[in-house]
């Protein structure tokens, strides 16, 4: 067969692959490989077989000539076949023995005879060593060796920062703490033209950063100042952010407690890309927080029909039952989601929350501990264990778990808030005030109604410390956020009462009782305030 004819057939193979006509690609690639016997053509045939779903046949072709496996490309493709066959031990054997340290640096590679014969692809493809590290990570993860898997995922993204899948696995599977994520990002070597990717990764790991800082990062990506603009069309301004970047922003809003913003953003992107599953996830959890069961039901119905084998589909059904307070049914569907995808963290955490919602303390604690072991970088299980321990009034244990949560994520204001509540209950009011002030300092956005209890608790702590003027300031801030806060009115009234400002105290007691007429504390203290005020006036006269 002439070289011109062979080149035409190779072009046809590439065209068939591009059109997803894998049977045709497999047929023509086989003819080319048979005619030339060239390793590159054999590799092309193996790729076509793999894409056509003939994993065992592709593996046999690659392993039938041992010298070919000295080429990293062939060995990597053979390992990919074994990945598709779920033969994880054989996959690791195919990739050869190697060791990696805790920082993701490969420190030994036993197969010194391995080489890469395709040098031309180095500049325009993801590094082959990165792809091999990624395969190792997936194999170890499938074998439940998550610590080693984490190290190989880090090795993959270090070998080539363009290996987005490795970075996504590390972040989405909560393999790293906040500090470890920052350390990894700072160690990556990006080319000058890839600074946009650095900015994107930075947005992925910035879950509790100040809104002004993160909005600037998103603005940089929008305007192209980080090296690449995401503007899709000058005629369609609403399409400026790509879906993945918008999903990062939605996650940020959710983590910061800005649930309405998260819902609005995900609703907007799902109108254009209705099956972007990461956006779907944050649409669902925001809907749960906003108590929108009808929206969840519609989404769940669509997902189960279109993606019955995806964890997020059954997670969405669980969210619906959770939202309508049918916790046992919710737990069944969350469990189905984890059986489909064992590393799907939202379903694991939601399963724990169903036990907590039913006040099944022992089951909840066991489930949270399991989740903490599976996702070592996630601080939420430790936070929730602390909250459960607080509910059973085991404040010392609660403090230990909350401090562990703080170590994993030192920027989450909710952790500081709970530490403040624990300290208050332990009657350490000085420490309580310090923790609660730290909580407010770590809030990313201007304070919303969500933080009214924190302001009230801080006011209580300062009142206990006899810092009445400062306590009054925080009670007033709480009322500015929520004009129907019984605790703020009662706290403000009692503080004025303690400073002998009886007129103000009586006024605020009345406002508190307007919200809850049968409140015993306010009723009793109002009577005392009226009597003391009358006595004071009598003495004055």
Coordinates of C-alpha atoms in Angstrom, one line a residue:
X1 CA 0.0 0.0 0.0
X2 CA 1.4 3.4 -1.0
X3 CA 2.3 6.0 1.5
X4 CA -0.3 8.4 0.1
X5 CA -3.0 5.8 0.5
X6 CA -1.9 5.1 4.1
X7 CA -2.0 8.8 4.9
X8 CA -5.5 9.0 3.5
X9 CA -6.6 6.1 5.7
X10 CA -5.0 7.6 8.8
X11 CA -6.9 10.9 8.1
X12 CA -10.1 8.8 7.7
X13 CA -9.4 7.2 11.1
X14 CA -9.0 10.6 12.7
X15 CA -12.1 11.8 11.1
X16 CA -14.1 8.8 12.2
X17 CA -12.9 9.3 15.8
X18 CA -13.9 12.9 15.6
X19 CA -17.4 11.9 14.4
X20 CA -17.6 9.1 17.0
X21 CA -17.8 6.4 14.3
X22 CA -15.6 4.1 16.3
X23 CA -16.4 0.9 14.4
X24 CA -15.2 2.5 11.1
X25 CA -12.2 3.9 12.9
X26 CA -11.3 0.5 14.3
X27 CA -11.7 -1.1 10.8
X28 CA -9.4 1.4 9.0
X29 CA -6.9 1.6 11.8
X30 CA -6.5 -2.1 11.7
X31 CA -5.8 -2.1 7.9
X32 CA -3.1 0.6 8.4
X33 CA -1.4 -1.2 11.3
X34 CA -1.4 -4.5 9.4
X35 CA 0.1 -2.8 6.3
X36 CA 2.9 -0.9 8.1
X37 CA 3.5 -2.6 11.5
X38 CA 4.6 0.8 12.7
X39 CA 4.3 1.4 16.5
X40 CA 2.5 4.6 15.9
X41 CA -0.1 2.9 13.7
X42 CA -0.5 0.0 16.2
X43 CA -1.1 2.7 18.9
X44 CA -3.7 4.3 16.7
X45 CA -5.5 0.9 16.3
X46 CA -5.4 0.3 20.1
X47 CA -6.9 3.7 20.7
X48 CA -9.7 3.0 18.2
X49 CA -10.4 -0.4 19.9
X50 CA -10.5 1.3 23.3
X51 CA -12.9 4.0 22.1
X52 CA -15.1 1.3 20.5
X53 CA -15.4 -0.5 23.9
X54 CA -13.2 -3.4 22.9
X55 CA -11.0 -3.0 26.1
X56 CA -9.8 -6.6 26.3
X57 CA -8.8 -6.7 22.6
X58 CA -7.0 -3.4 22.8
X59 CA -5.1 -4.7 25.8
X60 CA -4.1 -7.9 24.0
X61 CA -2.9 -5.8 21.0
X62 CA -0.7 -3.6 23.3
X63 CA 0.7 -6.4 25.3
X64 CA 1.4 -8.8 22.4
X65 CA 4.7 -7.2 21.7
X66 CA 6.6 -6.6 25.0
X67 CA 9.1 -4.2 23.4
X68 CA 6.3 -1.8 22.6
X69 CA 5.5 -1.4 26.3
X70 CA 8.8 0.3 26.8
X71 CA 7.1 3.3 25.3
X72 CA 5.2 5.2 28.0
X73 CA 2.3 5.9 25.6
X74 CA 1.7 2.2 25.1
X75 CA 2.0 1.4 28.8
X76 CA -0.3 4.2 29.7
X77 CA -2.9 3.1 27.1
X78 CA -2.7 -0.5 28.4
X79 CA -3.2 0.7 31.9
X80 CA -6.2 2.7 30.7
X81 CA -7.7 -0.5 29.3
X82 CA -7.2 -2.2 32.7
X83 CA -8.9 0.8 34.3
X84 CA -11.9 0.4 32.1
X85 CA -11.9 -3.4 33.0
X86 CA -11.7 -2.4 36.7
X87 CA -8.6 -4.6 37.1
X88 CA -6.9 -2.2 39.5
X89 CA -4.0 -4.3 40.7
X90 CA -3.1 -5.2 37.2
X91 CA -3.3 -1.5 36.3
X92 CA -0.8 -0.6 38.9
X93 CA 1.5 -3.5 37.8
X94 CA 1.3 -2.3 34.2
X95 CA 2.3 1.2 35.2
X96 CA 5.4 -0.2 37.1
X97 CA 6.6 0.3 40.6
X98 CA 7.1 3.9 41.8
X99 CA 7.1 5.8 45.1
X100 CA 5.8 9.3 45.9
X101 CA 6.3 11.5 48.9
X102 CA 3.6 13.4 50.9
X103 CA 4.1 16.5 48.8
X104 CA 3.5 14.7 45.5
X105 CA 7.1 14.4 44.4
X106 CA 7.9 11.1 42.6
X107 CA 11.0 9.8 44.4
X108 CA 11.7 6.5 42.7
X109 CA 10.8 4.9 39.4
X110 CA 11.8 1.2 39.1
X111 CA 11.4 0.8 35.3
X112 CA 14.4 2.7 34.1
X113 CA 14.0 1.3 30.5
X114 CA 10.8 3.1 29.9
X115 CA 10.8 5.9 27.4
X116 CA 8.5 8.2 25.5
X117 CA 8.9 7.9 21.7
X118 CA 6.4 10.6 20.9
X119 CA 8.4 13.7 21.7
X120 CA 6.5 15.9 19.3
X121 CA 3.4 15.9 21.5
X122 CA 5.2 17.3 24.6
X123 CA 4.3 21.0 23.8
X124 CA 0.6 20.6 23.0
X125 CA -0.6 17.7 25.1
X126 CA -0.7 17.0 28.9
X127 CA 2.5 15.5 30.0
X128 CA 2.5 11.7 29.7
X129 CA 4.0 11.4 33.2
X130 CA 1.1 13.4 34.6
X131 CA -1.4 11.0 32.9
X132 CA 0.4 8.0 34.4
X133 CA 0.3 9.6 37.9
X134 CA -3.4 10.2 37.4
X135 CA -4.0 6.6 36.5
X136 CA -2.1 5.5 39.6
X137 CA -4.2 7.8 41.7
X138 CA -7.5 6.5 40.3
X139 CA -6.3 2.9 40.9
X140 CA -5.4 3.5 44.5
X141 CA -8.6 5.4 45.1
X142 CA -10.6 2.5 43.7
X143 CA -8.7 0.2 46.1
X144 CA -9.7 2.5 49.0
X145 CA -6.1 3.5 49.6
X146 CA -7.0 7.2 49.8
X147 CA -3.8 8.5 51.3
X148 CA -1.6 7.1 48.5
X149 CA -4.3 8.2 45.9
X150 CA -4.0 11.8 47.3
X151 CA -0.2 11.8 46.9
X152 CA -0.5 10.6 43.3
X153 CA -3.2 13.1 42.4
X154 CA -0.8 15.8 43.7
X155 CA 2.0 14.2 41.6
X156 CA -0.2 14.4 38.5
X157 CA -1.0 18.1 38.8
X158 CA 2.7 18.8 39.8
X159 CA 3.9 16.9 36.7
X160 CA 1.6 19.1 34.6
X161 CA -0.6 21.8 36.0
X162 CA -2.8 21.4 32.9
X163 CA -4.1 18.1 34.4
X164 CA -7.3 19.6 35.6
X165 CA -8.9 16.3 36.4
X166 CA -6.3 15.7 39.1
X167 CA -6.9 19.1 40.7
X168 CA -10.6 18.7 40.5
X169 CA -10.4 15.3 42.3
X170 CA -8.3 16.8 45.1
X171 CA -10.7 19.7 45.7
X172 CA -14.1 18.0 45.1
X173 CA -13.2 14.9 47.1
X174 CA -11.8 17.0 50.0
X175 CA -8.5 15.3 50.0
X176 CA -6.6 18.4 51.2
X177 CA -7.1 20.9 54.0
X178 CA -7.4 24.6 53.0
X179 CA -3.7 25.2 53.9
X180 CA -2.6 22.1 51.9
X181 CA -4.6 23.3 48.9
X182 CA -2.8 26.7 49.0
X183 CA 0.6 25.1 49.4
X184 CA 0.0 22.8 46.4
X185 CA -1.2 25.7 44.2
X186 CA 1.9 27.8 45.2
X187 CA 4.2 24.9 44.2
X188 CA 2.8 24.5 40.6
X189 CA 4.8 25.8 37.7
X190 CA 2.5 27.5 35.2
X191 CA 3.7 28.8 31.9
X192 CA 3.1 32.5 31.3
X193 CA 0.2 31.9 28.9
X194 CA -1.5 29.6 31.5
X195 CA -1.9 32.2 34.2
X196 CA -5.7 32.1 33.6
X197 CA -5.6 28.5 34.8
X198 CA -3.7 29.5 38.0
X199 CA -6.5 32.1 38.6
X200 CA -9.2 29.4 38.0
X201 CA -7.5 27.0 40.5
X202 CA -7.3 29.9 42.9
X203 CA -11.0 30.4 42.7
X204 CA -11.6 26.7 43.2
X205 CA -9.9 26.7 46.5
X206 CA -11.1 30.1 47.8
X207 CA -14.2 28.9 49.7
X208 CA -14.2 31.5 52.5
X209 CA -12.1 34.4 51.1
X210 CA -13.3 38.0 51.4
X211 CA -15.8 38.8 48.7
X212 CA -13.9 41.8 47.4
X213 CA -10.8 39.7 46.9
X214 CA -12.6 36.8 45.1
X215 CA -14.8 39.1 43.0
X216 CA -11.5 40.7 41.8
X217 CA -10.3 37.3 40.7
X218 CA -13.4 36.6 38.8
X219 CA -13.2 40.0 37.2
X220 CA -9.6 39.2 36.1
X221 CA -10.8 36.0 34.4
X222 CA -13.7 37.8 32.8
X223 CA -11.6 40.6 31.4
X224 CA -8.7 38.4 30.3
X225 CA -6.1 40.0 32.6
X226 CA -5.0 36.6 33.7
X227 CA -4.0 35.6 30.2
X228 CA -7.3 34.3 28.7
X229 CA -10.7 35.9 28.4
X230 CA -13.8 33.8 28.8
X231 CA -16.0 36.1 26.9
X232 CA -18.1 34.0 24.5
X233 CA -19.9 36.6 22.4
X234 CA -19.9 40.4 22.5
X235 CA -23.7 40.2 21.7
X236 CA -24.4 38.0 24.7
X237 CA -23.1 39.6 27.9
X238 CA -24.8 37.0 30.1
X239 CA -22.5 34.3 28.7
X240 CA -19.2 36.0 29.9
X241 CA -18.3 33.3 32.4
X242 CA -18.0 29.7 31.3
X243 CA -20.1 27.2 33.2
X244 CA -17.2 25.8 35.2
X245 CA -16.2 29.2 36.5
X246 CA -19.7 30.1 37.4
X247 CA -20.0 26.8 39.3
X248 CA -16.9 27.9 41.4
X249 CA -18.7 31.2 42.1
X250 CA -21.9 29.4 43.1
X251 CA -19.9 27.2 45.4
X252 CA -18.3 30.2 47.0
X253 CA -21.7 31.9 47.5
X254 CA -23.0 28.7 49.1
X255 CA -20.1 28.2 51.5
X256 CA -20.4 31.9 52.6
X257 CA -24.1 31.4 53.4
X258 CA -25.3 33.6 50.5
X259 CA -28.0 31.0 49.5
X260 CA -30.2 33.4 47.4
X261 CA -27.2 34.5 45.4
X262 CA -26.2 30.9 44.8
X263 CA -29.7 30.0 43.7
X264 CA -30.0 32.9 41.4
X265 CA -26.6 32.3 39.8
X266 CA -27.2 28.5 39.3
X267 CA -30.7 29.2 37.9
X268 CA -29.2 31.6 35.3
X269 CA -26.5 29.1 34.1
X270 CA -28.9 26.1 34.1
X271 CA -31.1 28.0 31.7
X272 CA -28.3 27.9 29.2
X273 CA -26.6 24.6 30.3
X274 CA -29.4 22.6 32.0
X275 CA -27.2 19.5 32.7
X276 CA -24.0 21.1 34.1
X277 CA -23.9 18.7 37.0
X278 CA -21.7 20.8 39.3
X279 CA -24.1 23.8 38.9
X280 CA -26.9 21.3 39.5
X281 CA -25.4 20.3 42.8
X282 CA -25.3 23.9 44.2
X283 CA -28.7 24.6 42.8
X284 CA -30.0 21.7 44.8
X285 CA -28.3 22.5 48.1
X286 CA -29.2 26.2 47.8
X287 CA -32.8 25.2 47.2
X288 CA -32.7 23.0 50.4
X289 CA -31.5 26.0 52.4
X290 CA -34.2 28.2 50.9
X291 CA -36.9 25.6 51.5
X292 CA -37.9 25.2 47.8
X293 CA -39.1 21.6 47.5
X294 CA -41.0 22.1 44.3
X295 CA -37.9 23.3 42.5
X296 CA -36.0 20.3 43.8
X297 CA -38.7 17.9 42.7
X298 CA -38.6 19.2 39.1
X299 CA -34.8 19.0 38.9
X300 CA -34.8 15.5 40.5
X301 CA -37.4 14.2 38.0
X302 CA -35.3 15.5 35.1
X303 CA -32.0 14.1 36.5
X304 CA -33.4 10.6 37.2
X305 CA -34.8 10.4 33.7
X306 CA -31.6 11.7 32.0
X307 CA -28.8 10.5 34.3
X308 CA -30.1 7.4 36.2
X309 CA -26.5 6.2 36.8
X310 CA -25.2 9.4 38.3
X311 CA -24.8 10.0 42.0
X312 CA -26.2 13.5 41.8
X313 CA -29.5 12.2 40.4
X314 CA -30.3 10.2 43.5
X315 CA -28.8 12.9 45.7
X316 CA -31.4 15.2 44.3
X317 CA -34.2 12.8 45.2
X318 CA -32.8 12.7 48.7
X319 CA -32.7 16.5 48.9
X320 CA -36.4 16.6 48.0
X321 CA -37.3 14.2 50.9
X322 CA -35.0 16.0 53.2
X323 CA -36.7 19.3 52.4
X324 CA -40.1 17.9 53.2
X325 CA -38.7 16.4 56.4
X326 CA -39.0 12.7 55.4
X327 CA -35.6 11.9 56.6
X328 CA -35.7 8.1 56.4
X329 CA -36.6 8.2 52.7
X330 CA -34.0 10.9 52.2
X331 CA -31.3 8.7 53.8
X332 CA -32.2 5.8 51.4
X333 CA -31.6 7.9 48.4
X334 CA -28.4 9.5 49.7
X335 CA -27.1 6.0 50.4
X336 CA -28.0 5.0 46.8
X337 CA -25.9 8.0 45.6
X338 CA -22.9 6.9 47.6
X339 CA -23.2 3.3 46.3
X340 CA -23.0 4.7 42.8
X341 CA -20.1 7.0 43.6
X342 CA -18.2 6.2 46.8
X343 CA -16.4 9.6 46.8
X344 CA -19.5 11.7 46.5
X345 CA -19.0 13.9 49.6
X346 CA -22.4 15.8 49.5
X347 CA -24.3 12.5 49.8
X348 CA -22.2 11.3 52.7
X349 CA -22.6 14.6 54.6
X350 CA -26.3 14.7 53.9
X351 CA -26.7 11.1 55.2
X352 CA -25.2 12.2 58.5
X353 CA -27.5 15.2 58.6
X354 CA -30.6 13.0 58.3
X355 CA -29.6 11.3 61.5
X356 CA -28.9 14.6 63.2
X357 CA -32.3 15.9 62.1
X358 CA -34.0 12.9 63.7
X359 CA -31.9 13.5 66.8
X360 CA -30.4 10.0 66.5
X361 CA -27.2 11.2 68.2
X362 CA -25.2 8.0 68.3
X363 CA -25.9 7.2 64.6
X364 CA -25.1 10.7 63.6
X365 CA -21.8 10.7 65.4
X366 CA -20.8 7.4 63.9
X367 CA -21.7 8.6 60.4
X368 CA -19.9 11.9 60.8
X369 CA -16.7 10.1 62.0
X370 CA -16.9 7.8 58.9
X371 CA -17.3 10.8 56.7
X372 CA -14.3 12.5 58.4
X373 CA -12.2 9.5 57.6
X374 CA -13.2 9.3 54.0
X375 CA -12.7 13.0 53.4
X376 CA -9.7 14.1 55.5
X377 CA -9.6 17.6 54.1
X378 CA -13.3 18.4 54.9
X379 CA -13.9 20.3 58.1
X380 CA -17.6 19.9 58.1
X381 CA -17.8 16.4 59.8
X382 CA -15.7 17.7 62.7
X383 CA -17.8 20.9 62.9
X384 CA -21.1 18.8 63.0
X385 CA -19.7 16.4 65.6
X386 CA -18.9 19.5 67.7
X387 CA -22.5 20.7 67.2
X388 CA -23.9 17.3 68.1
X389 CA -21.8 17.1 71.2
X390 CA -23.0 20.6 72.2
X391 CA -26.6 19.5 71.8
X392 CA -25.9 16.7 74.4
X393 CA -24.2 19.3 76.5
X394 CA -20.7 17.7 76.3
X395 CA -19.0 21.0 75.8
X396 CA -15.4 19.9 76.4
X397 CA -15.7 17.3 73.7
X398 CA -17.4 19.8 71.4
X399 CA -14.6 22.2 71.8
X400 CA -12.0 19.6 70.9
X401 CA -13.8 18.7 67.6
X402 CA -14.4 22.4 66.8
X403 CA -10.7 23.2 67.2
X404 CA -9.9 20.3 64.9
X405 CA -12.4 21.8 62.3
X406 CA -10.6 25.1 62.7
X407 CA -7.3 23.5 62.0
X408 CA -8.6 22.1 58.8
X409 CA -10.4 25.3 57.7
X410 CA -9.2 28.4 59.6
X411 CA -11.3 30.7 57.5
X412 CA -14.9 29.4 58.1
X413 CA -16.7 31.9 60.3
X414 CA -19.2 29.2 61.4
X415 CA -16.5 27.3 63.2
X416 CA -15.6 30.4 65.3
X417 CA -19.3 31.0 66.0
X418 CA -19.7 27.5 67.4
X419 CA -16.5 27.9 69.4
X420 CA -18.0 31.1 70.9
X421 CA -21.3 29.3 71.8
X422 CA -19.3 26.5 73.5
X423 CA -17.2 29.0 75.5
X424 CA -20.4 30.9 76.5
X425 CA -22.0 27.7 77.8
X426 CA -18.8 26.9 79.7
X427 CA -19.1 30.4 81.3
X428 CA -15.8 31.6 79.8
X429 CA -17.3 34.8 78.5
X430 CA -14.0 36.5 77.6
X431 CA -13.1 33.7 75.3
X432 CA -16.7 33.6 73.9
X433 CA -16.5 37.2 73.0
X434 CA -13.1 36.7 71.3
X435 CA -14.4 33.7 69.2
X436 CA -17.6 35.5 68.2
X437 CA -15.7 38.6 67.1
X438 CA -13.4 36.4 65.1
X439 CA -16.5 34.8 63.5
X440 CA -17.7 38.3 62.4
X441 CA -14.3 39.2 61.1
X442 CA -14.2 36.1 58.9
X443 CA -17.6 36.7 57.3
X444 CA -16.9 37.3 53.5
X445 CA -19.9 39.4 52.7
X446 CA -21.6 42.3 54.4
X447 CA -23.5 40.9 57.4
X448 CA -26.9 39.4 56.5
X449 CA -29.8 38.1 58.7
X450 CA -27.9 34.7 58.9
X451 CA -25.5 36.3 61.3
X452 CA -28.0 37.9 63.7
X453 CA -27.7 35.1 66.3
X454 CA -23.9 35.7 66.3
X455 CA -24.4 39.4 67.0
X456 CA -26.9 38.6 69.8
X457 CA -24.6 36.0 71.4
X458 CA -21.7 38.5 71.3
X459 CA -24.0 41.0 73.0
X460 CA -24.8 38.5 75.7
X461 CA -21.1 37.7 76.2
X462 CA -20.2 41.4 76.5
X463 CA -23.1 42.0 78.9
X464 CA -21.8 39.2 81.1
X465 CA -18.5 41.0 81.1
X466 CA -20.3 44.2 82.1
X467 CA -19.2 45.9 78.9
X468 CA -22.7 47.3 78.6
X469 CA -22.1 50.0 76.0
X470 CA -20.5 47.6 73.6
X471 CA -23.1 45.0 74.2
X472 CA -25.9 47.5 73.3
X473 CA -24.0 48.3 70.1
X474 CA -24.1 44.6 69.0
X475 CA -27.7 44.2 70.0
X476 CA -28.6 47.2 67.8
X477 CA -26.6 45.7 64.9
X478 CA -28.6 42.5 65.3
X479 CA -31.9 44.4 65.2
X480 CA -30.7 46.2 62.1
X481 CA -30.4 42.8 60.4
X482 CA -33.6 41.3 61.8
X483 CA -36.3 43.6 63.3
X484 CA -38.2 40.5 64.8
X485 CA -35.4 39.2 66.9
X486 CA -36.8 38.3 70.4
X487 CA -33.3 37.6 71.8
X488 CA -32.0 41.0 70.6
X489 CA -34.9 43.0 72.1
X490 CA -34.7 41.0 75.4
X491 CA -30.9 41.4 75.6
X492 CA -31.1 45.1 74.8
X493 CA -33.9 45.6 77.4
X494 CA -32.0 43.7 80.1
X495 CA -28.8 45.6 79.4
X496 CA -30.5 48.9 79.7
X497 CA -32.2 47.6 82.9
X498 CA -28.7 46.7 84.4
X499 CA -27.5 50.3 83.6
X500 CA -30.6 51.7 85.4
X501 CA -32.0 53.2 82.2
X502 CA -35.5 52.0 83.0
X503 CA -37.5 53.9 80.3
X504 CA -35.4 52.3 77.5
X505 CA -35.6 48.9 79.3
X506 CA -39.4 49.1 79.6
X507 CA -39.8 50.1 76.0
X508 CA -37.7 47.1 74.7
X509 CA -39.3 44.6 77.1
X510 CA -42.7 45.7 75.6
X511 CA -41.3 45.2 72.1
X512 CA -40.0 41.7 73.0
X513 CA -43.4 40.8 74.5
X514 CA -45.1 42.0 71.4
X515 CA -43.2 39.3 69.5
X516 CA -43.8 36.6 72.2
X517 CA -46.5 37.6 74.8
X518 CA -45.9 34.6 76.9
X519 CA -42.2 35.0 77.4
X520 CA -41.7 34.5 81.2
X521 CA -38.3 36.2 81.5
X522 CA -39.5 39.4 79.8
X523 CA -42.8 39.5 81.7
X524 CA -41.0 39.2 85.1
X525 CA -38.3 41.6 84.2
X526 CA -40.8 44.1 82.8
X527 CA -42.6 44.1 86.2
X528 CA -39.3 44.6 88.0
X529 CA -38.3 47.4 85.7
X530 CA -41.7 49.2 86.2
X531 CA -41.4 48.8 90.0
X532 CA -37.8 50.0 90.1
X533 CA -38.6 52.9 87.8
X534 CA -41.5 53.9 90.0
X535 CA -39.3 53.6 93.1
X536 CA -36.5 55.7 91.5
X537 CA -39.0 58.5 90.5
X538 CA -40.5 58.5 94.0
X539 CA -37.0 58.9 95.5
X540 CA -36.2 61.6 93.1
X541 CA -39.3 63.5 94.1

